[in-house]
Tab-separated table of N, CA and C in Angstrom:
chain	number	residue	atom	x	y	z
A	1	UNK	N	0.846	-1.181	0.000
A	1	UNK	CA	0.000	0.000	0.000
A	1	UNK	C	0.883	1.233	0.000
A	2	UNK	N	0.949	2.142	-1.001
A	2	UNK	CA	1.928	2.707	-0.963
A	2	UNK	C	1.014	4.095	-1.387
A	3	UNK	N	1.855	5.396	-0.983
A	3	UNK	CA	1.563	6.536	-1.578
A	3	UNK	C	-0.038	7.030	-0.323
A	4	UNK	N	-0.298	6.123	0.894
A	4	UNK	CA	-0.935	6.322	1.740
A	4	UNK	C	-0.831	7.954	2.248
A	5	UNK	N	-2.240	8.255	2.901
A	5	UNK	CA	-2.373	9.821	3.170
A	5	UNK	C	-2.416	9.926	4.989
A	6	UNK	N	-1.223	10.469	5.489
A	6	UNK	CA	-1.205	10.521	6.763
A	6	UNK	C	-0.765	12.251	7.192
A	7	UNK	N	-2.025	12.631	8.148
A	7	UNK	CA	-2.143	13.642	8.959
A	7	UNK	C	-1.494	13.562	9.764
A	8	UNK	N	-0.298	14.654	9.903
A	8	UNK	CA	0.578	14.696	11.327
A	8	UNK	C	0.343	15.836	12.194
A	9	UNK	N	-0.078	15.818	13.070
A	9	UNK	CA	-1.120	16.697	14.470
A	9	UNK	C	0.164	16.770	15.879
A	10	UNK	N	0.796	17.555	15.290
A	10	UNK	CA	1.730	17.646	16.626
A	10	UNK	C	2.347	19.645	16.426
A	11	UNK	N	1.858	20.160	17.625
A	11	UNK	CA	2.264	21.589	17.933
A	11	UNK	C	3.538	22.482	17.392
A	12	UNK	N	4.765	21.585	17.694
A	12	UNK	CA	5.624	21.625	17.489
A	12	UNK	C	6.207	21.350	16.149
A	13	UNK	N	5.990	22.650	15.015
A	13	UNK	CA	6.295	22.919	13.906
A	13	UNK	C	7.734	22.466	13.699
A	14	UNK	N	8.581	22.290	13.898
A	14	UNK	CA	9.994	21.589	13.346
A	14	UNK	C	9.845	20.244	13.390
A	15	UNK	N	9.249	19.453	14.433
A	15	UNK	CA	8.934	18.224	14.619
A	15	UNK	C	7.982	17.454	13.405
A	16	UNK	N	7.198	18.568	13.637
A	16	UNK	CA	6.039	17.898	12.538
A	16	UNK	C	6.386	17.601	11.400
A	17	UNK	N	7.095	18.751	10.801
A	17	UNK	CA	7.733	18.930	9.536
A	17	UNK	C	8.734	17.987	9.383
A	18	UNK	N	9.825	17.099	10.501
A	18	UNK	CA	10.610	16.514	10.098
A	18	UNK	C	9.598	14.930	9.998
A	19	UNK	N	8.855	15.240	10.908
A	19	UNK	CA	7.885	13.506	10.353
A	19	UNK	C	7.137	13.697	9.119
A	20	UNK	N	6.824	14.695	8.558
A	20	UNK	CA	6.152	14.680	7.166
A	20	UNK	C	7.259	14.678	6.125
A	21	UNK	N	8.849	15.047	6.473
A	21	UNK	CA	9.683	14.464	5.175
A	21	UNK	C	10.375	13.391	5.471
A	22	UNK	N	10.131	12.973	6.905
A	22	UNK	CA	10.633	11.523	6.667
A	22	UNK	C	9.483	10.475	6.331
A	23	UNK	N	8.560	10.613	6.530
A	23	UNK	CA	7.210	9.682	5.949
A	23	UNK	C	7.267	9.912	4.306
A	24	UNK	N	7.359	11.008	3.723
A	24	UNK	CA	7.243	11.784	2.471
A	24	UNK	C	8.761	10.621	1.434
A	25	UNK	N	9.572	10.959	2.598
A	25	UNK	CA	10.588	10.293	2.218
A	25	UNK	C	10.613	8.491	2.007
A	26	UNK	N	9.679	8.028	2.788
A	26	UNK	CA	9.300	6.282	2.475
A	26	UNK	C	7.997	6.249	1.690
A	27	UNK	N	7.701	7.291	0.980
A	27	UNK	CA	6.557	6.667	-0.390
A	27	UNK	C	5.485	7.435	0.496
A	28	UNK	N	5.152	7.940	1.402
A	28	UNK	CA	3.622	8.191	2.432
A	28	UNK	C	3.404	10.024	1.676
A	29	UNK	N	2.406	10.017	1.748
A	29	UNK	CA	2.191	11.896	1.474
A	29	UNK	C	1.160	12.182	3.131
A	30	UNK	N	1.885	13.414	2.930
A	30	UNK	CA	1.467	13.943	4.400
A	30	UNK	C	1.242	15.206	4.595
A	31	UNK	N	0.331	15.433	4.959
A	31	UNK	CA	0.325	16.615	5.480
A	31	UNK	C	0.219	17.335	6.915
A	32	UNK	N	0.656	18.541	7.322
A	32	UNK	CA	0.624	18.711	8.868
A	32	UNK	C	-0.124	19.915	9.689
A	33	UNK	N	-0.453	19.688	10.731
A	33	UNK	CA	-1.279	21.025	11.612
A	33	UNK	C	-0.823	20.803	13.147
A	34	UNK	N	-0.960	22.000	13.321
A	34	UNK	CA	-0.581	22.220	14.755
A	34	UNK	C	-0.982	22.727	15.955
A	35	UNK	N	-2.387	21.946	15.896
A	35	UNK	CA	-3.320	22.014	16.857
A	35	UNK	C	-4.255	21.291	16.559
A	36	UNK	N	-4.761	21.048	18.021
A	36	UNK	CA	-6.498	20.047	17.451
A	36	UNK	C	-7.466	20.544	16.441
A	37	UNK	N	-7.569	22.021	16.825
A	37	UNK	CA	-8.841	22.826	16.764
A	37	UNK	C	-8.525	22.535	14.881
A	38	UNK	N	-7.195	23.056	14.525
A	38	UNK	CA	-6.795	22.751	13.046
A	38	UNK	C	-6.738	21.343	12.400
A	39	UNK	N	-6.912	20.203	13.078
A	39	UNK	CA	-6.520	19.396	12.306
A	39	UNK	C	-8.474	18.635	12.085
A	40	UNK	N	-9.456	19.017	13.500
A	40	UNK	CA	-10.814	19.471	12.499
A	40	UNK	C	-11.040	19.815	11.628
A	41	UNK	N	-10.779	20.874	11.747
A	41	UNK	CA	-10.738	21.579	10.606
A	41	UNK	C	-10.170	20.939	9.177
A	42	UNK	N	-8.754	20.618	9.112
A	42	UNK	CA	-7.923	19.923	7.962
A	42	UNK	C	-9.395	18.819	7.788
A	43	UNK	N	-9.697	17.816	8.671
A	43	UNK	CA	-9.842	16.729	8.121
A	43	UNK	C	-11.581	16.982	7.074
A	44	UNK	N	-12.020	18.131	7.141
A	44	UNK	CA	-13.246	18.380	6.547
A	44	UNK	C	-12.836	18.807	4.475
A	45	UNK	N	-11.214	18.832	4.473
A	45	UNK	CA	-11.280	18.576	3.176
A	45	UNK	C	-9.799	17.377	2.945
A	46	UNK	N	-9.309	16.745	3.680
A	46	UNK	CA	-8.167	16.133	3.966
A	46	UNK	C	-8.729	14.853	4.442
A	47	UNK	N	-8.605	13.834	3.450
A	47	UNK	CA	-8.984	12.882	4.248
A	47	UNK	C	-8.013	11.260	4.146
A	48	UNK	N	-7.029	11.440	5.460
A	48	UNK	CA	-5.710	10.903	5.622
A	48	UNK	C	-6.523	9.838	5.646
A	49	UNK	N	-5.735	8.633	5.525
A	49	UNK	CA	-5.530	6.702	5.846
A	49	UNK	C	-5.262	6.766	7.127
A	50	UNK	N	-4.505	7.671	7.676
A	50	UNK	CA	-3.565	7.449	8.929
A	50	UNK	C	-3.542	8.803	9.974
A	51	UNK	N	-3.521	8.762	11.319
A	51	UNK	CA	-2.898	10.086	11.948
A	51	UNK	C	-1.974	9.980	12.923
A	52	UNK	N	-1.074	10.700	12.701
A	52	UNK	CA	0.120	10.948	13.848
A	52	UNK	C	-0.373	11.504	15.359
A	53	UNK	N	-0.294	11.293	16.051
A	53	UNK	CA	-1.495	12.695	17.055
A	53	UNK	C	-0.395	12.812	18.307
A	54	UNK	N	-0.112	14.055	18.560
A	54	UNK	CA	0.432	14.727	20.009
A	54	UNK	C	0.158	14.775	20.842
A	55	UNK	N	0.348	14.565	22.045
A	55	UNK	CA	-1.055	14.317	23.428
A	55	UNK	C	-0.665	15.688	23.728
A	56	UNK	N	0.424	16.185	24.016
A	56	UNK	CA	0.309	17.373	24.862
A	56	UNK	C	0.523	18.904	24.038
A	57	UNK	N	-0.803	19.463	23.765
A	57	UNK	CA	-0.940	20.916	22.786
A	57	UNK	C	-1.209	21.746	23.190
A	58	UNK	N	-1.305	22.481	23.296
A	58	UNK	CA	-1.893	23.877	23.967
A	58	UNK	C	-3.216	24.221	23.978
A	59	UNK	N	-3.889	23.956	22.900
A	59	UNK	CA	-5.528	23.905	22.445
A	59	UNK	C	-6.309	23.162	23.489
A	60	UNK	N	-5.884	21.594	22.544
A	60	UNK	CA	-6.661	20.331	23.427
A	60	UNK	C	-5.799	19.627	23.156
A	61	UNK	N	-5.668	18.626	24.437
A	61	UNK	CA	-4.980	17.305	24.421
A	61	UNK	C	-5.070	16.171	23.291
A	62	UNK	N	-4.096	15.480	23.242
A	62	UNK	CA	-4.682	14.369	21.599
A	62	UNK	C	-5.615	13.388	22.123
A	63	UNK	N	-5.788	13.188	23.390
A	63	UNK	CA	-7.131	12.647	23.899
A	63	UNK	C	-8.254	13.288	23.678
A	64	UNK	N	-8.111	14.770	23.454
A	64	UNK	CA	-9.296	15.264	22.891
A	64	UNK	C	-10.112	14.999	22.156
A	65	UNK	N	-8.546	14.868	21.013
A	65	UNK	CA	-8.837	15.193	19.441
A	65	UNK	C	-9.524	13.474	18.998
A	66	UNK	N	-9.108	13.024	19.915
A	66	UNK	CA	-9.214	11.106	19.871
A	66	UNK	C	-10.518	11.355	20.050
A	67	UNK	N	-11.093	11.608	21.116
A	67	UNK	CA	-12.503	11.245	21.540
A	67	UNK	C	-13.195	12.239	20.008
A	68	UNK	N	-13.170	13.588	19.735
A	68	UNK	CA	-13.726	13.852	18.800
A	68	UNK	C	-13.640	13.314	17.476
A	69	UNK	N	-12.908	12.512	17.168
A	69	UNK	CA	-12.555	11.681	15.999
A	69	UNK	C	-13.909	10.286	16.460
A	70	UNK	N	-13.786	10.067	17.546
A	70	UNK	CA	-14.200	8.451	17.785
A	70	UNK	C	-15.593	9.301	18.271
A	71	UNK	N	-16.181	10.038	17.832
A	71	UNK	CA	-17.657	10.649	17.911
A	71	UNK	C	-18.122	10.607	16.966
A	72	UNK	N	-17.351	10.666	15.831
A	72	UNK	CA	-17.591	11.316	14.313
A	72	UNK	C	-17.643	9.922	13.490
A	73	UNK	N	-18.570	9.792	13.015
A	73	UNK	CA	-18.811	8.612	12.005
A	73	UNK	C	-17.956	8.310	10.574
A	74	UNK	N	-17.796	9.702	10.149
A	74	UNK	CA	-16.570	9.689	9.347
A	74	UNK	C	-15.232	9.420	9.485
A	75	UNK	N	-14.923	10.174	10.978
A	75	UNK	CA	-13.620	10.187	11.115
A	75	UNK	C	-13.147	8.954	12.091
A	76	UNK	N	-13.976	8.175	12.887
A	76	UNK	CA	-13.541	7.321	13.970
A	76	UNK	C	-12.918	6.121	13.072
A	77	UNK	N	-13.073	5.542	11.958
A	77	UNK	CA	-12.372	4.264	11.308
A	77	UNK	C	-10.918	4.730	11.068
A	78	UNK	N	-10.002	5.743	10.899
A	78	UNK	CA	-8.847	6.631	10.977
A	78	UNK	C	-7.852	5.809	11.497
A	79	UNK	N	-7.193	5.224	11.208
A	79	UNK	CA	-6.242	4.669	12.434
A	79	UNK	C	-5.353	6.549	13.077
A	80	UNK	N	-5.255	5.932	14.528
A	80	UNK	CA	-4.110	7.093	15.013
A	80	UNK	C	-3.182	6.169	16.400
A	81	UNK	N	-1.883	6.913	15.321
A	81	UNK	CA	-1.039	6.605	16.057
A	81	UNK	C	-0.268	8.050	16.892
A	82	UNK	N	-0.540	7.685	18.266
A	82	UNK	CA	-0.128	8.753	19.334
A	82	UNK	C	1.267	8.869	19.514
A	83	UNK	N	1.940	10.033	18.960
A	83	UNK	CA	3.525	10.591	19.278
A	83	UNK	C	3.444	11.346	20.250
A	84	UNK	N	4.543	10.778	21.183
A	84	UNK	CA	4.408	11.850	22.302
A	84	UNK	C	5.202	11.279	23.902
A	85	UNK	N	5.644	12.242	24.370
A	85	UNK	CA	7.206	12.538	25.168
A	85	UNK	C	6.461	11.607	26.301
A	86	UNK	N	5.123	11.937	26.606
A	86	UNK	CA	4.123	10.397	27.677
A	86	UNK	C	3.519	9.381	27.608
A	87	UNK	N	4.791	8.686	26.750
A	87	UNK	CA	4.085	7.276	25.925
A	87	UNK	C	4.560	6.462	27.502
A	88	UNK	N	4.004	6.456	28.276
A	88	UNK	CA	4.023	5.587	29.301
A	88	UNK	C	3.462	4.269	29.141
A	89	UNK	N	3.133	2.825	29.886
A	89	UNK	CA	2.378	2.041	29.333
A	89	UNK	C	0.670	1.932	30.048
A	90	UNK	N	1.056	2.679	31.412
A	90	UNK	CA	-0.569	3.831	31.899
A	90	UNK	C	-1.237	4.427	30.096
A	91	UNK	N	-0.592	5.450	29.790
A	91	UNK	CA	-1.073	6.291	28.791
A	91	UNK	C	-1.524	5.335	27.500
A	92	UNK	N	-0.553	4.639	27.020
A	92	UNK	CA	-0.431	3.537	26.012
A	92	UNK	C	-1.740	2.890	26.045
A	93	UNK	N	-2.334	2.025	27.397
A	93	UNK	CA	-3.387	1.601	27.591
A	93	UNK	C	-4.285	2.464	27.283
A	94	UNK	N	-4.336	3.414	27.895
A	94	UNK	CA	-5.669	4.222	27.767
A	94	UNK	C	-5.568	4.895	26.376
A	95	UNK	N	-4.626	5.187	25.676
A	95	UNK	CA	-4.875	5.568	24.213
A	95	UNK	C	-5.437	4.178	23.539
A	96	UNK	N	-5.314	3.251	23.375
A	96	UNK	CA	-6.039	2.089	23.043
A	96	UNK	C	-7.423	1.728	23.320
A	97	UNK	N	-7.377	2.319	24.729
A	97	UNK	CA	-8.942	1.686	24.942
A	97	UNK	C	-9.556	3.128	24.840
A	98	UNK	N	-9.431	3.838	23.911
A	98	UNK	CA	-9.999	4.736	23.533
A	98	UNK	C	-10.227	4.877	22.143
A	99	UNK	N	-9.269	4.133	21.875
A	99	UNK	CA	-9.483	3.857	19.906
A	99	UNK	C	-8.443	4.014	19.237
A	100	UNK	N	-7.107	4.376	19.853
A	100	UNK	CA	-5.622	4.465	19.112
A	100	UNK	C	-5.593	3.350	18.820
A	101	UNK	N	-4.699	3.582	17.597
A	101	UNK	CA	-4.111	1.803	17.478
A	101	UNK	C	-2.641	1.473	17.966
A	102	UNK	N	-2.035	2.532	18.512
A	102	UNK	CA	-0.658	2.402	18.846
A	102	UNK	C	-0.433	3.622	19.523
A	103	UNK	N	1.473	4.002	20.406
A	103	UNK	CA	1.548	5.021	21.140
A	103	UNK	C	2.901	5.029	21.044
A	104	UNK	N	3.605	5.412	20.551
A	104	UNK	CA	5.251	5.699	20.365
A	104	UNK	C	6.079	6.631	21.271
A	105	UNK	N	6.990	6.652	21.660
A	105	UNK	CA	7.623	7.357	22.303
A	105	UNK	C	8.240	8.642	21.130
A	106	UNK	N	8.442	9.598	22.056
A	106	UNK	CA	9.528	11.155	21.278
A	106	UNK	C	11.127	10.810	21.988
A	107	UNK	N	12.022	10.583	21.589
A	107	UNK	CA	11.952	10.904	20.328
A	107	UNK	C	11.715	10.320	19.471
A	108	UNK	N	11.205	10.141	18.462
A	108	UNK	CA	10.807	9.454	17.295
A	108	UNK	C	11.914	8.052	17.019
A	109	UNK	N	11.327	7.281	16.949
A	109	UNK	CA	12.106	6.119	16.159
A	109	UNK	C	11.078	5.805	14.784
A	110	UNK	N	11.963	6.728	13.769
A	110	UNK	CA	11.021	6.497	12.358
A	110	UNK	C	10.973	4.409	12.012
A	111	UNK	N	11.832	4.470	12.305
A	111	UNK	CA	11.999	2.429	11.858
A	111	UNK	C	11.003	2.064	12.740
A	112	UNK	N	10.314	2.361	13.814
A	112	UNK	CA	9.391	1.913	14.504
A	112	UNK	C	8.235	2.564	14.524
A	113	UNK	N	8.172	3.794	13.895
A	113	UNK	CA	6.727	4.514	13.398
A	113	UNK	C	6.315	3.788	11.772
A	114	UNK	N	7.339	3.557	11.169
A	114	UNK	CA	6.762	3.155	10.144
A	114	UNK	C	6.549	1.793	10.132
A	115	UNK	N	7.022	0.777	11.053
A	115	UNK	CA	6.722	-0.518	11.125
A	115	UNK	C	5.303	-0.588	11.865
A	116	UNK	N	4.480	0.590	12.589
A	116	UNK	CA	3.542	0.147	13.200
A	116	UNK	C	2.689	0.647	11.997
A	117	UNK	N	2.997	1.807	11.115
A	117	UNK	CA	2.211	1.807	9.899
A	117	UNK	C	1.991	0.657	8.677
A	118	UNK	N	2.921	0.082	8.701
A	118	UNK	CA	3.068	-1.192	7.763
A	118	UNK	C	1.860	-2.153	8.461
A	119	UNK	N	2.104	-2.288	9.871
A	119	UNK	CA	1.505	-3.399	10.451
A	119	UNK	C	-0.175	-2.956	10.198
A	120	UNK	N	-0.310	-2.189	10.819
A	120	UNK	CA	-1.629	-1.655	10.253
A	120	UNK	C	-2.327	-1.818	9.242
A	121	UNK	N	-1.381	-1.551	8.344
A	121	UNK	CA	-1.654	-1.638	6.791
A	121	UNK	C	-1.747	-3.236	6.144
A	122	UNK	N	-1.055	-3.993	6.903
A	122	UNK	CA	-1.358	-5.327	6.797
A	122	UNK	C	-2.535	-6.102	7.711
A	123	UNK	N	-2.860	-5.377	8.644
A	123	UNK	CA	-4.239	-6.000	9.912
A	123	UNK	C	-5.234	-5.385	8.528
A	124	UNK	N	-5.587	-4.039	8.132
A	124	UNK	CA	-6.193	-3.253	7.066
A	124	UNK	C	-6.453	-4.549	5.822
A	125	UNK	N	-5.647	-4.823	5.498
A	125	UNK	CA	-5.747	-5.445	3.714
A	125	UNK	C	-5.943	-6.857	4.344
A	126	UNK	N	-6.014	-7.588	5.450
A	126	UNK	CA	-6.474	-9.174	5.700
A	126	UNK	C	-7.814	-8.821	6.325
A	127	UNK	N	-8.479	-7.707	6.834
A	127	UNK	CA	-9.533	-7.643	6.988
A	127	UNK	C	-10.882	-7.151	6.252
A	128	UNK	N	-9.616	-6.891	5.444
A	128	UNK	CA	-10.699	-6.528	3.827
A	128	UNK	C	-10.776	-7.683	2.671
A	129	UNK	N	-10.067	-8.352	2.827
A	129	UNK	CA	-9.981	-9.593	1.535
A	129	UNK	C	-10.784	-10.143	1.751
C-alpha cells in the first residue's frame, strides 16, 4: 500500500515537519497542523488513511482530538497513532482503549513509526480480503 495519506497533528512545527519528510521520504504523502482545533478543521477537506497525534498541545490534548474523531462517524475508522514525550504504558493503555491503534515514544524512532504503519496496513488489507 503505498503513496498512503497521513495527517501529522503535533504543535511543534519543526517536529512535525521533520515527520512529514521523513514519511514523504518512504513513499507516504502527508500533510501537517498544529493544533487540534486545526486538524478538524484539515480533516473536513483532507482525508488521511492514517494520523500521527500529540497528546500534549496547547488547544486540546490528543485525547481530545481522539474522543472527537471516535464521535464522528466519518472520522472514527482513521487509524491514530499517538507521538508523544508520555508514551508511558498507563497512557499507552488508555490511548487504546480509547481507539488508538498504537503510542510511540519522542523521540521518534522512524523504523518503529513506520513498522507500526506497515503493520496496520497489513491487519487493514487481511480484513478486507
Amino acid at each position: 500500500m503505498e503513496n498512503k495519506k497521513i495527517l501529522v497533528i503535533d504543535d511543534e512545527h519543526a517536529l512535525a515537519q521533520l515527520i512529514k519528510l521523513e514519511l514523504e521520504s518512504r513513499g507516504y504523502t502527508a500533510e501537517m497542523v498544529f493544533s487540534g482545533a486545526a486538524a478538524i478543521e484539515k480533516l473536513k477537506t483532507y482525508k488521511p488513511d492514517l494520523i500521527t497525534l500529540d497528546v500534549m498541545m496547547p488547544d486540546m490534548t490528543g485525547f481530545q482530538v481522539l474522543e472527537l474523531l471516535t464521535a464522528n462517524e466519518e472520522y472514527k475508522k482513521i487509524p491514530v497513532i499517538f507521538v508523544t514525550v508520555i508514551a508511558s504504558e498507563i497512557q499507552k493503555k488508555r490511548a487504546k482503549e480509547m481507539g488508538a491503534y498504537d503510542m510511540i515514544p519522542k523521540p521518534i524512532d522512524f523504523d518503529k513509526l513506520v513498522g507500526l504503519i506497515e503493520k496496520m496496513e497489513d491487519s487493514f488489507i487481511r480484513l478486507h480480503l
